[in-house]
PDB file of C-alpha atoms and ligand atoms in Angstrom:
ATOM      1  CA  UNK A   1       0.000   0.000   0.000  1.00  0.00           C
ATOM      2  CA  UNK A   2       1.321   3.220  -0.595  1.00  0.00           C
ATOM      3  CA  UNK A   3       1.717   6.033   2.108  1.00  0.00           C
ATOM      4  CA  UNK A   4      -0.459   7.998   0.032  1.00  0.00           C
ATOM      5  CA  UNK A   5      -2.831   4.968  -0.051  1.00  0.00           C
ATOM      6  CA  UNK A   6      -2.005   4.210   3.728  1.00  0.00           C
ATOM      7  CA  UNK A   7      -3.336   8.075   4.446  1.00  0.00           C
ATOM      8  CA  UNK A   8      -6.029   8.096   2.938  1.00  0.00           C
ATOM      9  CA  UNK A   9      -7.123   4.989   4.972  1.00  0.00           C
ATOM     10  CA  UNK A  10      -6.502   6.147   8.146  1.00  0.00           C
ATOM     11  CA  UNK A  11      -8.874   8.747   7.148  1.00  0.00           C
ATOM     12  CA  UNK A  12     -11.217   7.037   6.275  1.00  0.00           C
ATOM     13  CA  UNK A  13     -11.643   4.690   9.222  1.00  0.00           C
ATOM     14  CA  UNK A  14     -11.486   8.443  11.140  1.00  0.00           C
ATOM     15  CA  UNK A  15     -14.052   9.555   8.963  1.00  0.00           C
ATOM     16  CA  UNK A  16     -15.873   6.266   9.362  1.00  0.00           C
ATOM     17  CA  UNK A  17     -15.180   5.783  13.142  1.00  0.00           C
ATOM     18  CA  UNK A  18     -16.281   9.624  13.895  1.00  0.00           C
ATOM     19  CA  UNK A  19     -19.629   9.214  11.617  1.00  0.00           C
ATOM     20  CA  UNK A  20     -20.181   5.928  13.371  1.00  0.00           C
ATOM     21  CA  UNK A  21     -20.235   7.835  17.307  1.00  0.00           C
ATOM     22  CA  UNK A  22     -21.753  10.315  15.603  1.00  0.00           C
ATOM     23  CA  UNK A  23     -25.449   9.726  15.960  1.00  0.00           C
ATOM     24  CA  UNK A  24     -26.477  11.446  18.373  1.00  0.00           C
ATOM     25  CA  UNK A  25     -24.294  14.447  16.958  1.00  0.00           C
ATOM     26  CA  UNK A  26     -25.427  16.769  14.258  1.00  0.00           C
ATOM     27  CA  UNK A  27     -22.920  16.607  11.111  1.00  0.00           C
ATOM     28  CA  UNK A  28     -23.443  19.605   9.949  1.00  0.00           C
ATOM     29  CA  UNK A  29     -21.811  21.057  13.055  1.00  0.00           C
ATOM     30  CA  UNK A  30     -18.979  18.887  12.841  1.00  0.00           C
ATOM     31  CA  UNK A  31     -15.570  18.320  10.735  1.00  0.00           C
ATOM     32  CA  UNK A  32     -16.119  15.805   8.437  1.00  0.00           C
ATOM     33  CA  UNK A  33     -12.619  14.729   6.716  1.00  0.00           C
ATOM     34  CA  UNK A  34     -12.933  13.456   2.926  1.00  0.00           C
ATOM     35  CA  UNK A  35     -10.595  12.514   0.324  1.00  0.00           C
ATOM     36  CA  UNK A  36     -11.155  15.789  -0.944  1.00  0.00           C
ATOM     37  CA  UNK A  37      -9.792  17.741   2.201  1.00  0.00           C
ATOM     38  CA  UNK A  38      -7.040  16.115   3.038  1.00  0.00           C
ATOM     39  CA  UNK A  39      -4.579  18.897   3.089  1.00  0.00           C
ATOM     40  CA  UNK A  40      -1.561  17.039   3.217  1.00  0.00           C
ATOM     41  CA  UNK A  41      -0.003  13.966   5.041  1.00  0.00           C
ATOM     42  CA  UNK A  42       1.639  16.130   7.451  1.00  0.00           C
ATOM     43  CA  UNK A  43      -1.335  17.778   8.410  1.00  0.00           C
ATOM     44  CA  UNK A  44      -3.453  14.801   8.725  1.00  0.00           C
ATOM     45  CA  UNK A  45      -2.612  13.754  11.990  1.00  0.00           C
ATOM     46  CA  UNK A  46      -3.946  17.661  13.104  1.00  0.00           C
ATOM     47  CA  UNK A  47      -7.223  17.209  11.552  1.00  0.00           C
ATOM     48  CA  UNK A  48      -9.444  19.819  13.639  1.00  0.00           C
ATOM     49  CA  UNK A  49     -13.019  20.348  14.196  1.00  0.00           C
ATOM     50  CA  UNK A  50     -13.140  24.125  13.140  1.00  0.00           C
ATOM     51  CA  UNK A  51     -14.282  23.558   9.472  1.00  0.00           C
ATOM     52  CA  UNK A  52     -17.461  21.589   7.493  1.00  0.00           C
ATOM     53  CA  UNK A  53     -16.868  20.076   4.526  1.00  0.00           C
ATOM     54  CA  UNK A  54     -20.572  19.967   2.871  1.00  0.00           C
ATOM     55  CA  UNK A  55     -19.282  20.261  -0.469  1.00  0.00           C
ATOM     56  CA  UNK A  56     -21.370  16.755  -1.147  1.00  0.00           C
ATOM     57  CA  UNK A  57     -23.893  16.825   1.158  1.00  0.00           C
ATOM     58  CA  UNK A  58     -27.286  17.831   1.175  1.00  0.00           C
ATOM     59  CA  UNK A  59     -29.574  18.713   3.880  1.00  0.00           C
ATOM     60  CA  UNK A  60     -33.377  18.318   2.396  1.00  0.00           C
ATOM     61  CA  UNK A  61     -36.203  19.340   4.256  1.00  0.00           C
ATOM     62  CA  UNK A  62     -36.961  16.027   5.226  1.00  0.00           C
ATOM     63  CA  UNK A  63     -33.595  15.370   6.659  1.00  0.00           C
ATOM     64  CA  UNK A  64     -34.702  14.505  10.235  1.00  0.00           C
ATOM     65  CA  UNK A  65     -37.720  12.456   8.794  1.00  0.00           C
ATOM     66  CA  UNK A  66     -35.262  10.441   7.010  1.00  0.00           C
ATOM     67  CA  UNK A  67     -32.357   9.636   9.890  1.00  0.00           C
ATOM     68  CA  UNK A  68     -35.213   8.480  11.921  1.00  0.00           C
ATOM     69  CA  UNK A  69     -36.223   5.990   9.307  1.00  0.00           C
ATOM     70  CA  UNK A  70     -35.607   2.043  10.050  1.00  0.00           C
ATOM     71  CA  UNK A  71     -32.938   0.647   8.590  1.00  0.00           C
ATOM     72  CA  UNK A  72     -30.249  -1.655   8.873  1.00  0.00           C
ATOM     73  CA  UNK A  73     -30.440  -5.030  11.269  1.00  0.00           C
ATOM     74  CA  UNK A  74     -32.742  -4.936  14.346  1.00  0.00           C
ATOM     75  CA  UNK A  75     -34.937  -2.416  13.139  1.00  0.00           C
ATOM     76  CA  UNK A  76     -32.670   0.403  13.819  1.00  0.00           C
ATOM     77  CA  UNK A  77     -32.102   3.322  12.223  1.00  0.00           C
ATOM     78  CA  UNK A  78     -28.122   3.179  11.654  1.00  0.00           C
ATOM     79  CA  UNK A  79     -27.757   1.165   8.442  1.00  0.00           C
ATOM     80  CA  UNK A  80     -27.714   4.501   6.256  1.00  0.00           C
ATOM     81  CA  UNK A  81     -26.215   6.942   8.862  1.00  0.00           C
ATOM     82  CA  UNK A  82     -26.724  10.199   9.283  1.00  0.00           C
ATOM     83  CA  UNK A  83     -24.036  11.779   7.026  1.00  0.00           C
ATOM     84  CA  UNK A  84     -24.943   8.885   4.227  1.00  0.00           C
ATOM     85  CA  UNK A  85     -28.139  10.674   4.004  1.00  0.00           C
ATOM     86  CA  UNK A  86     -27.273  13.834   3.501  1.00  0.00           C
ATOM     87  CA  UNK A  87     -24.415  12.417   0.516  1.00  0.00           C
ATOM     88  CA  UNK A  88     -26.911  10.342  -1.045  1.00  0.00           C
ATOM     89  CA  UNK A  89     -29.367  13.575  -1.202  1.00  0.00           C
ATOM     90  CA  UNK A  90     -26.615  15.219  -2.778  1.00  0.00           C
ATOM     91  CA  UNK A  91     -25.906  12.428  -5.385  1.00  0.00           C
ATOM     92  CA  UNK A  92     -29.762  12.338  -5.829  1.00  0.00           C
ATOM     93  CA  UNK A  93     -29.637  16.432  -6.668  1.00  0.00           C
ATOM     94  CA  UNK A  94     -26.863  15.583  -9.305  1.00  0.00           C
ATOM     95  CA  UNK A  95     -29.063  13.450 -11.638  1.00  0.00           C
ATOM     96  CA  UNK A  96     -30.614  15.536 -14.623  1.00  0.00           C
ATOM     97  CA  UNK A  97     -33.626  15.724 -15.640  1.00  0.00           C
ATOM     98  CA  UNK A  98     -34.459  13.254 -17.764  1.00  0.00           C
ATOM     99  CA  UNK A  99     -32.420  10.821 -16.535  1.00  0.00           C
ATOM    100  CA  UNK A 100     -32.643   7.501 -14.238  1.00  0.00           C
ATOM    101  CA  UNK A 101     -31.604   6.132 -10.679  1.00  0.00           C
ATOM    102  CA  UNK A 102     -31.000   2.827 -10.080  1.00  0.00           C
ATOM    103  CA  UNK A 103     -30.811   1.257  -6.504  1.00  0.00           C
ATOM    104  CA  UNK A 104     -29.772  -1.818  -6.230  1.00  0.00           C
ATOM    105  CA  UNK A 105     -31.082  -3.446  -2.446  1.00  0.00           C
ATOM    106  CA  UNK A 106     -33.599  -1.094  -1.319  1.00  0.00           C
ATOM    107  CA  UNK A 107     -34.541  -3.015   1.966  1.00  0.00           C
ATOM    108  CA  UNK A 108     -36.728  -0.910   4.121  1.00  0.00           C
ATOM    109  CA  UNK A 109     -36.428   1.944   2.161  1.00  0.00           C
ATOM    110  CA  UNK A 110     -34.302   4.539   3.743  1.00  0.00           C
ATOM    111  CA  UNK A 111     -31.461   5.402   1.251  1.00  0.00           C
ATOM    112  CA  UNK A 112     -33.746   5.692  -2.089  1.00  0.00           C
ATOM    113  CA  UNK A 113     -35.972   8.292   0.518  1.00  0.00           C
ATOM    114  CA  UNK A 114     -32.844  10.220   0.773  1.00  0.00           C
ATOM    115  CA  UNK A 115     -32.059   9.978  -3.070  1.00  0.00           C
ATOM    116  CA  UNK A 116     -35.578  10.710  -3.845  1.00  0.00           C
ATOM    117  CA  UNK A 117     -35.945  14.065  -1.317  1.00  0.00           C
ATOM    118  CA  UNK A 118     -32.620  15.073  -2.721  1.00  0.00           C
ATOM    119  CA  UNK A 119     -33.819  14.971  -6.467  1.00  0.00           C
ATOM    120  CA  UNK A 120     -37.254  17.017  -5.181  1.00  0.00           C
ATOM    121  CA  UNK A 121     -35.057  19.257  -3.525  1.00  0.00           C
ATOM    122  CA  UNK A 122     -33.394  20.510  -6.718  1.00  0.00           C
ATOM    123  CA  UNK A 123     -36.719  21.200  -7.818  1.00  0.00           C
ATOM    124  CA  UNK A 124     -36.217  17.977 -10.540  1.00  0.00           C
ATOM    125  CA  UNK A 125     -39.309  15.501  -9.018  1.00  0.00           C
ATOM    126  CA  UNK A 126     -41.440  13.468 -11.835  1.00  0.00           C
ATOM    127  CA  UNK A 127     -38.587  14.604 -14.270  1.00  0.00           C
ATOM    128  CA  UNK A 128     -36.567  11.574 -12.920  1.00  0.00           C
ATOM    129  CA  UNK A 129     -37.149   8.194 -12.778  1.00  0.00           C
ATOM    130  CA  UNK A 130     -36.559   5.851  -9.485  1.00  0.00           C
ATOM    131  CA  UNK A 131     -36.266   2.374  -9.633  1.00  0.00           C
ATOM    132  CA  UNK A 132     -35.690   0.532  -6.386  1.00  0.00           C
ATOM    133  CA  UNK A 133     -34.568  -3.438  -7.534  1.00  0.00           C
ATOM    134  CA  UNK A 134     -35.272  -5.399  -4.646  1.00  0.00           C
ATOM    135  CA  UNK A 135     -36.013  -9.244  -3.954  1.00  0.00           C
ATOM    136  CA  UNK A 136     -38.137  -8.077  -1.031  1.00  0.00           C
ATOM    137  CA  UNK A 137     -40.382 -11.270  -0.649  1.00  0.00           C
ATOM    138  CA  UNK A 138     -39.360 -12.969  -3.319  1.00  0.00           C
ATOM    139  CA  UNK A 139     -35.465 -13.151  -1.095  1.00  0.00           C
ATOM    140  CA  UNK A 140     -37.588 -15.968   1.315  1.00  0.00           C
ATOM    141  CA  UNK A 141     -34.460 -18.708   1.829  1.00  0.00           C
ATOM    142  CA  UNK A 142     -32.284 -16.845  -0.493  1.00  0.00           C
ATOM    143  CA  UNK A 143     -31.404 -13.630   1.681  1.00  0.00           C
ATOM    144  CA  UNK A 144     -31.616 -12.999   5.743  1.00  0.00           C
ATOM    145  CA  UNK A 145     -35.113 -13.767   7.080  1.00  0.00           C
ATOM    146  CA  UNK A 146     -35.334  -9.889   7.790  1.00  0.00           C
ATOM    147  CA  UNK A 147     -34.707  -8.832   4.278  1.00  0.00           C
ATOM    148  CA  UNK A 148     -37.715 -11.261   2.806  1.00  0.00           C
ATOM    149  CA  UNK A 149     -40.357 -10.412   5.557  1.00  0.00           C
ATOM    150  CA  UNK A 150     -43.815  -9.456   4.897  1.00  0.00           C
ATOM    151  CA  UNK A 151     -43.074  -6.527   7.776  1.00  0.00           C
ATOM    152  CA  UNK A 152     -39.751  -5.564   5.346  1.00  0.00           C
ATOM    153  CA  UNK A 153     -42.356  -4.843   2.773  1.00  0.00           C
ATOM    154  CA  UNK A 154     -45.030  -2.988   4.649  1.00  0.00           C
ATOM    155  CA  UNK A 155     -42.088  -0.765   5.851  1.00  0.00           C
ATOM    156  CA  UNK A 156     -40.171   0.013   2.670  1.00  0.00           C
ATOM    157  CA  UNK A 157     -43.965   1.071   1.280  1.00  0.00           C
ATOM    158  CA  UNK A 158     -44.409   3.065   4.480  1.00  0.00           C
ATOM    159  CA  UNK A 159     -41.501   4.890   4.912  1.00  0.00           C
ATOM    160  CA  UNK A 160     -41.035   6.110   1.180  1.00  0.00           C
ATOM    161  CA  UNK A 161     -44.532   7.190   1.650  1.00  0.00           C
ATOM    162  CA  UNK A 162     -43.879   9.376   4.577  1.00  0.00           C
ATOM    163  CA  UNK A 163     -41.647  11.428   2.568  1.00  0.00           C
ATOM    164  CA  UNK A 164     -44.006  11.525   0.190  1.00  0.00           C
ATOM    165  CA  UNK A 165     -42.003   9.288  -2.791  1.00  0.00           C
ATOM    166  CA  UNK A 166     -44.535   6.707  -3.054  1.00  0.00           C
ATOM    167  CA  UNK A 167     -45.757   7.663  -6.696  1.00  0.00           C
ATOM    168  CA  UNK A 168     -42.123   8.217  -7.686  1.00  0.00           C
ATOM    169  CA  UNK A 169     -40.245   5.258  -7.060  1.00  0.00           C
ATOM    170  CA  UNK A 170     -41.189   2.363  -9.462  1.00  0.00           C
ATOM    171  CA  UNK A 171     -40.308  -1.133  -7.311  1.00  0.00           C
ATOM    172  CA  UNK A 172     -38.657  -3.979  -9.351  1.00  0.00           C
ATOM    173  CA  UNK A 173     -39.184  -7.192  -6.403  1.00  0.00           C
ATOM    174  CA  UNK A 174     -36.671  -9.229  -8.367  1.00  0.00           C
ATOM    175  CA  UNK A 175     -33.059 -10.153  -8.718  1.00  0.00           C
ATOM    176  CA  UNK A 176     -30.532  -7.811  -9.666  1.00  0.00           C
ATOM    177  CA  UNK A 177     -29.465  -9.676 -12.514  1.00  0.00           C
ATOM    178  CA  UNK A 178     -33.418 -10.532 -13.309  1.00  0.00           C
ATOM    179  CA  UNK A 179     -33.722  -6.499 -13.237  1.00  0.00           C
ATOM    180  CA  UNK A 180     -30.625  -6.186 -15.328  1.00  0.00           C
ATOM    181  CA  UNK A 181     -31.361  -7.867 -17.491  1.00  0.00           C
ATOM    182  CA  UNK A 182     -34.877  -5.848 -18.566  1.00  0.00           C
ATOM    183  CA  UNK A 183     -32.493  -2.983 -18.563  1.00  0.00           C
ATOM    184  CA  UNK A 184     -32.072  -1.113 -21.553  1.00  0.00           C
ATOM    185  CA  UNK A 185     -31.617   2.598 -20.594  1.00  0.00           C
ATOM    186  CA  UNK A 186     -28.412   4.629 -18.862  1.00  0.00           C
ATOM    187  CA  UNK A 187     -28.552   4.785 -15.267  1.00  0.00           C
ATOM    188  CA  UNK A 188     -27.441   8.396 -13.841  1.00  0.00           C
ATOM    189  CA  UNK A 189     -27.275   7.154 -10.286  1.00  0.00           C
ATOM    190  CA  UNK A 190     -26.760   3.675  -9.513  1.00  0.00           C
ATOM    191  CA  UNK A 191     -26.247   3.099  -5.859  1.00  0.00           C
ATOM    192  CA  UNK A 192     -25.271  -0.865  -4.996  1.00  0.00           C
ATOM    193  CA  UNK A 193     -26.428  -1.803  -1.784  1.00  0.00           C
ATOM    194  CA  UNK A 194     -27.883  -5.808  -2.034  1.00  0.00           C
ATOM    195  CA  UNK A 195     -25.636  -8.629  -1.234  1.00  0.00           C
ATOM    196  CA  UNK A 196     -22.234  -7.976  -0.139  1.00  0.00           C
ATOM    197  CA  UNK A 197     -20.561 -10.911  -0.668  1.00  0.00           C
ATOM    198  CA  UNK A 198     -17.474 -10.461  -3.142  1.00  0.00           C
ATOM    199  CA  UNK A 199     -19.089 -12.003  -6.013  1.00  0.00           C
ATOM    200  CA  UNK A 200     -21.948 -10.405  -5.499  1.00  0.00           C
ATOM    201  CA  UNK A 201     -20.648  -6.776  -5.634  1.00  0.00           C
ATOM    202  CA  UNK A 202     -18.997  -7.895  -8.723  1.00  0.00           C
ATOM    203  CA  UNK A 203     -21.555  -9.505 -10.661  1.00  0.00           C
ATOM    204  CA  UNK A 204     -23.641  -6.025  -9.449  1.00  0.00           C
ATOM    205  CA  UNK A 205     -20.795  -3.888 -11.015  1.00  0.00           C
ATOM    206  CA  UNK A 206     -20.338  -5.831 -14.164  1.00  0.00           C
ATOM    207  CA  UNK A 207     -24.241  -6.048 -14.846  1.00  0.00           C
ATOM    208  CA  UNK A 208     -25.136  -2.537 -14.382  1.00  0.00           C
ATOM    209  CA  UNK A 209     -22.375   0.251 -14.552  1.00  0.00           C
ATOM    210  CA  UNK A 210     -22.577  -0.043 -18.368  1.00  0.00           C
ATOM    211  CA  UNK A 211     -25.768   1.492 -18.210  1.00  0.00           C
ATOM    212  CA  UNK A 212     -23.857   4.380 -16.293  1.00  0.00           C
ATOM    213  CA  UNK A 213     -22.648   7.146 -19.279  1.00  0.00           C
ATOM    214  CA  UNK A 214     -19.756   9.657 -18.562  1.00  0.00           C
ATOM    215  CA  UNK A 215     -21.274  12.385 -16.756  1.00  0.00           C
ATOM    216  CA  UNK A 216     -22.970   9.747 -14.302  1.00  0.00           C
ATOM    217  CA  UNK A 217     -22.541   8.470 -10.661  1.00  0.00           C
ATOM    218  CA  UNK A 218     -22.036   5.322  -8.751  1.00  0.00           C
ATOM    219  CA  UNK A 219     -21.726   4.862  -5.183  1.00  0.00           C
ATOM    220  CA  UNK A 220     -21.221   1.782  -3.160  1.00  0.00           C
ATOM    221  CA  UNK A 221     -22.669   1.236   0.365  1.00  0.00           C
ATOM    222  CA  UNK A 222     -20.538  -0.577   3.200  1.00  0.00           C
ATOM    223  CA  UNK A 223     -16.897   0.281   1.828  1.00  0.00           C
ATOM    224  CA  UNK A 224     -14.198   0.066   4.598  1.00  0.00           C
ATOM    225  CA  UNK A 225     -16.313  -2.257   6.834  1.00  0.00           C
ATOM    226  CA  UNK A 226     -16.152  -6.238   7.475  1.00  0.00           C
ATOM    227  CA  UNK A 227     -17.775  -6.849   4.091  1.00  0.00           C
ATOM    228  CA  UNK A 228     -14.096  -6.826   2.382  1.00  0.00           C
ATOM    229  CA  UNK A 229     -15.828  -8.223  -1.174  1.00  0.00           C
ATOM    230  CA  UNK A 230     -16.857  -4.062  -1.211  1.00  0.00           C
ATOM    231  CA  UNK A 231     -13.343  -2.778  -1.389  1.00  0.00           C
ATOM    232  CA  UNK A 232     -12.207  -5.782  -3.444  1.00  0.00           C
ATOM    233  CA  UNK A 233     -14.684  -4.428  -6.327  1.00  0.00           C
ATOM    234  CA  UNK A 234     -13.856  -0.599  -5.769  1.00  0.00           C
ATOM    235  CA  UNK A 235     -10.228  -0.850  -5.787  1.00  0.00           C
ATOM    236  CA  UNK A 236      -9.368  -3.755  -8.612  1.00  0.00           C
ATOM    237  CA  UNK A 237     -12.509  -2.665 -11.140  1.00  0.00           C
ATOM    238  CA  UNK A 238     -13.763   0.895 -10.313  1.00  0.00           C
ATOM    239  CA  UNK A 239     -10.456   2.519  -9.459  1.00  0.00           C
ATOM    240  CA  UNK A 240      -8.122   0.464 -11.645  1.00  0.00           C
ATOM    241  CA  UNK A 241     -10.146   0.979 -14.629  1.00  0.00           C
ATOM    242  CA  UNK A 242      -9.221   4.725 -14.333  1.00  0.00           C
ATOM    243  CA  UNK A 243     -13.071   5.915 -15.649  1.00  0.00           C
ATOM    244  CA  UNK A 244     -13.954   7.118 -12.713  1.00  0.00           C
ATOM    245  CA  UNK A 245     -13.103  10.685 -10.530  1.00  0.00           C
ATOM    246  CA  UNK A 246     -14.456  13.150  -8.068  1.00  0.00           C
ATOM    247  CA  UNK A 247     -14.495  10.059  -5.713  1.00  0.00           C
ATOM    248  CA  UNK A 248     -15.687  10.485  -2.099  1.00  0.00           C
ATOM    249  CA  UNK A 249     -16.217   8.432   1.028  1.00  0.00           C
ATOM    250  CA  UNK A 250     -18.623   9.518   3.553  1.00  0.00           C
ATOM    251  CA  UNK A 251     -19.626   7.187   6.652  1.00  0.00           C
ATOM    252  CA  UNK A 252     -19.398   3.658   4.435  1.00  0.00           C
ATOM    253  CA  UNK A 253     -20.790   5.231   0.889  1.00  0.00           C
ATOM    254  CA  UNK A 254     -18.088   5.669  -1.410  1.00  0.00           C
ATOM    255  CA  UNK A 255     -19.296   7.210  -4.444  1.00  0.00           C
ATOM    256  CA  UNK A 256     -17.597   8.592  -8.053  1.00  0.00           C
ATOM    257  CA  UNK A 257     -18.262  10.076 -11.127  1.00  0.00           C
ATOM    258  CA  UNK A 258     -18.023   8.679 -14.727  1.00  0.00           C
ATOM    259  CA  UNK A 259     -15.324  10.172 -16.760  1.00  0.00           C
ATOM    260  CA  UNK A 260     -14.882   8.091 -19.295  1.00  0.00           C
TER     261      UNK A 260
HETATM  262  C1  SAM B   1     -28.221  -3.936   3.177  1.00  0.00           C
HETATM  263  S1  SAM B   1     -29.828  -4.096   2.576  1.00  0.00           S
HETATM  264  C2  SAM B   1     -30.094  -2.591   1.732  1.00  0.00           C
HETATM  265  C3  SAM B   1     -30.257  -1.423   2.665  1.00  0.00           C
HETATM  266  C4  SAM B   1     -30.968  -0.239   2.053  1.00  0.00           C
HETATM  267  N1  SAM B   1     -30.222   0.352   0.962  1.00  0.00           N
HETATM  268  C5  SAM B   1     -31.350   0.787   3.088  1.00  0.00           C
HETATM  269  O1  SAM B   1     -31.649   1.920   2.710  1.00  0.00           O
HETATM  270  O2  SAM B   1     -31.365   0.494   4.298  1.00  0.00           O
HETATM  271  C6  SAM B   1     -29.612  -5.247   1.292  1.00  0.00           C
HETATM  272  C7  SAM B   1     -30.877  -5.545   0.490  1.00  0.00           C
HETATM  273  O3  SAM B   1     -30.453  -6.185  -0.704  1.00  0.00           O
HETATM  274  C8  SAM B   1     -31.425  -7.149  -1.069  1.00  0.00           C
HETATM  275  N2  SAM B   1     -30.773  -8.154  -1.915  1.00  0.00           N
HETATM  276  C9  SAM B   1     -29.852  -9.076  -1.553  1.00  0.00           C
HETATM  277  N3  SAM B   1     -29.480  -9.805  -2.613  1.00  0.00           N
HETATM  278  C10 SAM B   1     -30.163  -9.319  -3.674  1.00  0.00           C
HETATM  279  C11 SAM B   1     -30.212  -9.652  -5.059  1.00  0.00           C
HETATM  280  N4  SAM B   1     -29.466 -10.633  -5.561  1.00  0.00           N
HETATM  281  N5  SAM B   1     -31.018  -8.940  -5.852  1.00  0.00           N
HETATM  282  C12 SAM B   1     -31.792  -7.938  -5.366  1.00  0.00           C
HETATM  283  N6  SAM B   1     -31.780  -7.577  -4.062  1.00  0.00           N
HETATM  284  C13 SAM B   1     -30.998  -8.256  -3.220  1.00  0.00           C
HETATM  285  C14 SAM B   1     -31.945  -7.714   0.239  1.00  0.00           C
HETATM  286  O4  SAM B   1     -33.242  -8.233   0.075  1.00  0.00           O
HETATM  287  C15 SAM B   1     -31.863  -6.486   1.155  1.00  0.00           C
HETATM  288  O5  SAM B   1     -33.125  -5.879   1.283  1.00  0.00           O
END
């Protein structure tokens, strides 16, 4: 690993470690280190909490609806934290009009709310479409009892509703590479969130980020955590294939922008 490499990580699990005490905290009145604000390796050891770095994140109106939305195991609220709502807002604000989100493992609903307020909140709802690929019931014996429940269901249909998405997320309950298949459009946003096993990341990126044209974001949920197969994919396919830039990490989304 490189020291740059070797930086970069430390500040990350930080970033990650910070975000993950953080949830009782408000981010918005804390210092938030990214990739992009890492002044220099001398300085990183120094890192201070007299500055916000919101250059990615978003706070919509229905922010504090949002954190408190179930998520994650045991019904709490911590699988998208705080500060991954506010960056997936952001992402969602990016897409144009006219074009498409893709999220791949939608579960009970909470990130593709925060995608969703962030596209209404730059004023571009109905003008883009949401597709939330999920195998919901259809997981029963395939994926953790909690992901296939009947209550999963009623949840993800309640909670997108309480932030008033309902009519503008189109469900796929199916595989991802069912859904991929059918797929015949470019994605603008395609956040991969379903099974985190190695190949299953992979077969995730190599299905669907040739819908994504230049211009276009991915993100990734659960990089730098115990689900390795997450990294694997990022660093020997996203980052080695050199198309992508403007990468950022904030709590476990890692995200980046198509350049070519
Ligand atoms: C970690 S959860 C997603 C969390 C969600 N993004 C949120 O906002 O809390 C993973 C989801 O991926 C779904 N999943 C797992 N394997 C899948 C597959 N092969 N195709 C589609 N969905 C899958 C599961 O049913 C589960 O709901």
């Amino acid at each position: 690993m490189s020291l740059r490499n070797c930086y970069q990580r430390s500040a990350l699990s930080f970033q990650h470690h910070w975000d993950m005490r953080a949830h009782e905290r408000r981010w918005s009145k804390i210092f938030i280190p990214t990739w992009d604000v890492l002044p220099s390796v001398q300085l990183v050891p120094f890192l201070v909490l007299s500055e916000v770095n919101v250059d990615k994140l978003l706070q919509v109106p229905e922010y504090e609806t949002i954190c408190q939305m179930l998520s994650g195991d045991h019904n709490g609220k911590f699988g998208i934290s705080e500060i991954e709502v506010a960056h997936l807002s952001w992402l969602g604000a990016q897409v144009p009009a006219g074009g498409d989100v893709v999220e791949i493992g939608s579960h009970r609903g909470k990130s593709i709310s925060a995608i969703g307020c962030g596209i209404r909140a730059a004023g571009k709802q109905g003008k883009v479409r949401m597709f939330a690929v999920d195998l919901w019931l259809k997981g029963e014996g395939k994926t953790f009892d909690h992901y296939a429940s009947e209550e999963t269901w009623e949840i993800f249909n309640k909670q997108i509703e309480s932030v008033g998405l309902h009519d503008f997320i189109q469900t796929r309950m199916m595989s991802s590479a069912k859904a991929a298949e059918k797929r015949g459009k470019p994605i603008h946003l395609l956040f991969i969130d379903a099974d985190h096993k190695y190949k299953s990341v992979l077969q995730d990126w190599q299905l669907w980020s040739p819908f994504i044209p230049v211009g276009g974001y991915v993100a990734f949920h659960d990089f730098g955590t115990r689900f390795k197969g997450v990294d694997r994919v990022i660093n020997e396919e996203v980052i080695a294939s050199g198309a992508w830039e403007d990468i950022s990490v904030y709590g476990r989304v890692w995200s980046a922008r198509r350049i070519k």
